[in-house]
mmCIF file of C-alpha atoms in Angstrom:
data_model
loop_
_atom_site.group_PDB
_atom_site.id
_atom_site.type_symbol
_atom_site.label_atom_id
_atom_site.label_comp_id
_atom_site.label_asym_id
_atom_site.label_seq_id
_atom_site.Cartn_x
_atom_site.Cartn_y
_atom_site.Cartn_z
ATOM 1 C CA ALA O 1 -5.466 -23.900 0.758
ATOM 2 C CA LEU O 2 -5.706 -20.467 0.853
ATOM 3 C CA LYS O 3 -7.164 -19.838 3.723
ATOM 4 C CA ASN O 4 -4.847 -22.191 5.574
ATOM 5 C CA MET O 5 -1.812 -19.897 3.982
ATOM 6 C CA LEU O 6 -3.325 -17.388 5.344
ATOM 7 C CA SER O 7 -4.033 -18.786 8.537
ATOM 8 C CA PHE O 8 -0.679 -19.713 9.713
ATOM 9 C CA SER O 9 1.894 -17.537 7.651
ATOM 10 C CA PRO O 10 4.288 -15.557 10.217
ATOM 11 C CA GLU O 11 2.125 -12.237 9.625
ATOM 12 C CA LYS O 12 -0.923 -13.780 10.752
ATOM 13 C CA TRP O 13 -3.551 -12.603 8.523
ATOM 14 C CA GLU O 14 -6.794 -11.836 9.352
ATOM 15 C CA ILE O 15 -9.688 -13.379 6.813
ATOM 16 C CA CYS O 16 -12.961 -11.205 7.768
ATOM 17 C CA GLY O 17 -14.880 -12.980 4.651
ATOM 18 C CA GLU O 18 -15.556 -15.009 1.542
ATOM 19 C CA ALA O 19 -17.814 -14.842 -1.460
ATOM 20 C CA ALA O 20 -18.640 -17.306 -3.972
ATOM 21 C CA ASP O 21 -19.482 -14.722 -6.622
ATOM 22 C CA GLY O 22 -18.711 -11.660 -7.614
ATOM 23 C CA HIS O 23 -22.461 -9.464 -6.482
ATOM 24 C CA GLU O 24 -20.952 -11.175 -2.952
ATOM 25 C CA ALA O 25 -17.598 -9.835 -3.048
ATOM 26 C CA VAL O 26 -18.262 -6.476 -4.249
ATOM 27 C CA SER O 27 -21.648 -5.866 -1.225
ATOM 28 C CA GLN O 28 -18.323 -8.302 1.504
ATOM 29 C CA THR O 29 -16.073 -6.114 0.999
ATOM 30 C CA VAL O 30 -18.512 -2.417 1.399
ATOM 31 C CA GLU O 31 -19.834 -4.170 4.873
ATOM 32 C CA LEU O 32 -16.765 -5.437 5.851
ATOM 33 C CA LYS O 33 -13.959 -2.762 5.031
ATOM 34 C CA PRO O 34 -10.920 -5.094 4.203
ATOM 35 C CA ASP O 35 -8.142 -3.767 3.912
ATOM 36 C CA VAL O 36 -6.858 -6.392 0.778
ATOM 37 C CA VAL O 37 -9.271 -8.503 -1.503
ATOM 38 C CA LEU O 38 -7.962 -11.639 -3.168
ATOM 39 C CA LEU O 39 -10.083 -12.090 -5.872
ATOM 40 C CA ASP O 40 -10.076 -14.479 -8.666
ATOM 41 C CA LEU O 41 -10.902 -13.231 -12.214
ATOM 42 C CA SER O 42 -13.175 -15.924 -12.727
ATOM 43 C CA ILE O 43 -15.763 -15.375 -10.171
ATOM 44 C CA PRO O 44 -18.647 -16.451 -10.914
ATOM 45 C CA ALA O 45 -21.790 -13.519 -12.245
ATOM 46 C CA LEU O 46 -19.732 -10.927 -11.941
ATOM 47 C CA SER O 47 -15.716 -11.197 -13.353
ATOM 48 C CA GLY O 48 -12.540 -10.181 -11.114
ATOM 49 C CA ILE O 49 -12.823 -7.128 -13.554
ATOM 50 C CA GLU O 50 -16.187 -6.106 -13.053
ATOM 51 C CA VAL O 51 -15.820 -6.180 -9.221
ATOM 52 C CA VAL O 52 -12.694 -4.393 -9.741
ATOM 53 C CA LYS O 53 -14.854 -1.660 -11.719
ATOM 54 C CA SER O 54 -18.049 -2.037 -8.988
ATOM 55 C CA LEU O 55 -15.701 -1.569 -5.934
ATOM 56 C CA ARG O 56 -14.125 1.407 -7.848
ATOM 57 C CA GLU O 57 -17.633 3.336 -8.323
ATOM 58 C CA LYS O 58 -18.322 2.343 -4.800
ATOM 59 C CA ASP O 59 -14.792 4.152 -3.379
ATOM 60 C CA SER O 60 -13.298 1.255 -1.421
ATOM 61 C CA PRO O 61 -10.648 1.885 -0.337
ATOM 62 C CA ALA O 62 -9.528 -2.242 -0.279
ATOM 63 C CA THR O 63 -6.606 -2.795 -2.345
ATOM 64 C CA VAL O 64 -7.373 -5.398 -4.883
ATOM 65 C CA VAL O 65 -4.861 -8.906 -5.784
ATOM 66 C CA LEU O 66 -5.831 -10.193 -8.812
ATOM 67 C CA MET O 67 -5.850 -14.622 -9.257
ATOM 68 C CA SER O 68 -5.688 -16.390 -11.973
ATOM 69 C CA GLN O 69 -5.371 -19.849 -13.569
ATOM 70 C CA GLN O 70 -4.510 -17.775 -16.934
ATOM 71 C CA ASP O 71 -0.170 -17.584 -17.701
ATOM 72 C CA PRO O 72 1.405 -14.576 -15.886
ATOM 73 C CA GLU O 73 1.910 -12.815 -19.139
ATOM 74 C CA ILE O 74 -2.359 -13.368 -19.889
ATOM 75 C CA MET O 75 -2.967 -11.752 -15.680
ATOM 76 C CA LYS O 76 -0.205 -8.888 -16.411
ATOM 77 C CA ARG O 77 -2.242 -7.396 -18.880
ATOM 78 C CA LEU O 78 -5.777 -8.431 -17.706
ATOM 79 C CA ALA O 79 -4.565 -6.477 -14.219
ATOM 80 C CA ALA O 80 -2.769 -3.617 -16.370
ATOM 81 C CA SER O 81 -6.027 -2.728 -18.179
ATOM 82 C CA ALA O 82 -8.291 -2.768 -14.635
ATOM 83 C CA SER O 83 -5.162 -0.417 -13.619
ATOM 84 C CA VAL O 84 -4.722 -3.628 -10.389
ATOM 85 C CA PRO O 85 -0.983 -3.111 -9.111
ATOM 86 C CA PHE O 86 -1.359 -7.112 -7.999
ATOM 87 C CA TYR O 87 -1.712 -10.366 -9.353
ATOM 88 C CA VAL O 88 -1.054 -13.707 -9.019
ATOM 89 C CA ALA O 89 -1.007 -16.388 -11.077
ATOM 90 C CA LYS O 90 -2.627 -19.510 -8.926
ATOM 91 C CA ALA O 91 0.124 -22.083 -10.058
ATOM 92 C CA GLN O 92 2.669 -19.436 -7.962
ATOM 93 C CA LEU O 93 0.433 -18.119 -4.938
ATOM 94 C CA VAL O 94 2.438 -20.225 -2.161
ATOM 95 C CA THR O 95 5.739 -18.531 -4.009
ATOM 96 C CA GLU O 96 4.173 -15.376 -4.494
ATOM 97 C CA LEU O 97 1.557 -14.319 -2.393
ATOM 98 C CA PRO O 98 3.576 -13.190 0.734
ATOM 99 C CA GLN O 99 5.538 -11.964 -1.251
ATOM 100 C CA VAL O 100 2.375 -9.647 -2.945
ATOM 101 C CA LEU O 101 1.152 -9.184 0.858
ATOM 102 C CA GLN O 102 3.947 -7.972 2.389
ATOM 103 C CA ARG O 103 4.578 -5.517 -0.333
ATOM 104 C CA ILE O 104 1.428 -4.173 0.795
ATOM 105 C CA SER O 105 1.741 -3.858 4.167
ATOM 106 C CA GLU O 106 4.758 -1.973 3.333
ATOM 107 C CA GLY O 107 2.825 0.521 2.108
ATOM 108 C CA GLU O 108 3.711 -0.043 -1.716
ATOM 109 C CA SER O 109 1.132 1.987 -4.021
ATOM 110 C CA LYS O 110 -2.659 0.428 -4.806
#
C-alpha cells in the first residue's frame, strides 16, 4: 500500500529499493544511496533504531523517516531518542507521510 501511495503521488517519488530486514535495510541504503529511507521501527533482525545507528556509523546522508504502529506519543519519544526528527504512525501514513516528505524535499533539517 505504501509503495502504491508513493508511486501515484503528484510528487512522483521514485522507490529505489525495499528491504526485508534491518541488515538488508542498512546494506541497501549504503549501496543505493537514497535521499530518504522509510523505516519501520519493528523491522526484523535489527530494530529501526539499530538501523539508524548503523547508518550513522556508515555516514549515510539519507534522511530517515521512522514508521510504526506505536502510539504517536511513543513514536515521538523513540524517534527523539535516536535523534530522528521525522516519524509517522502507520495509522496516519496516508495523511502525514506526504506532508513529512514535502518538508524533507523543501530542505527541512535532518
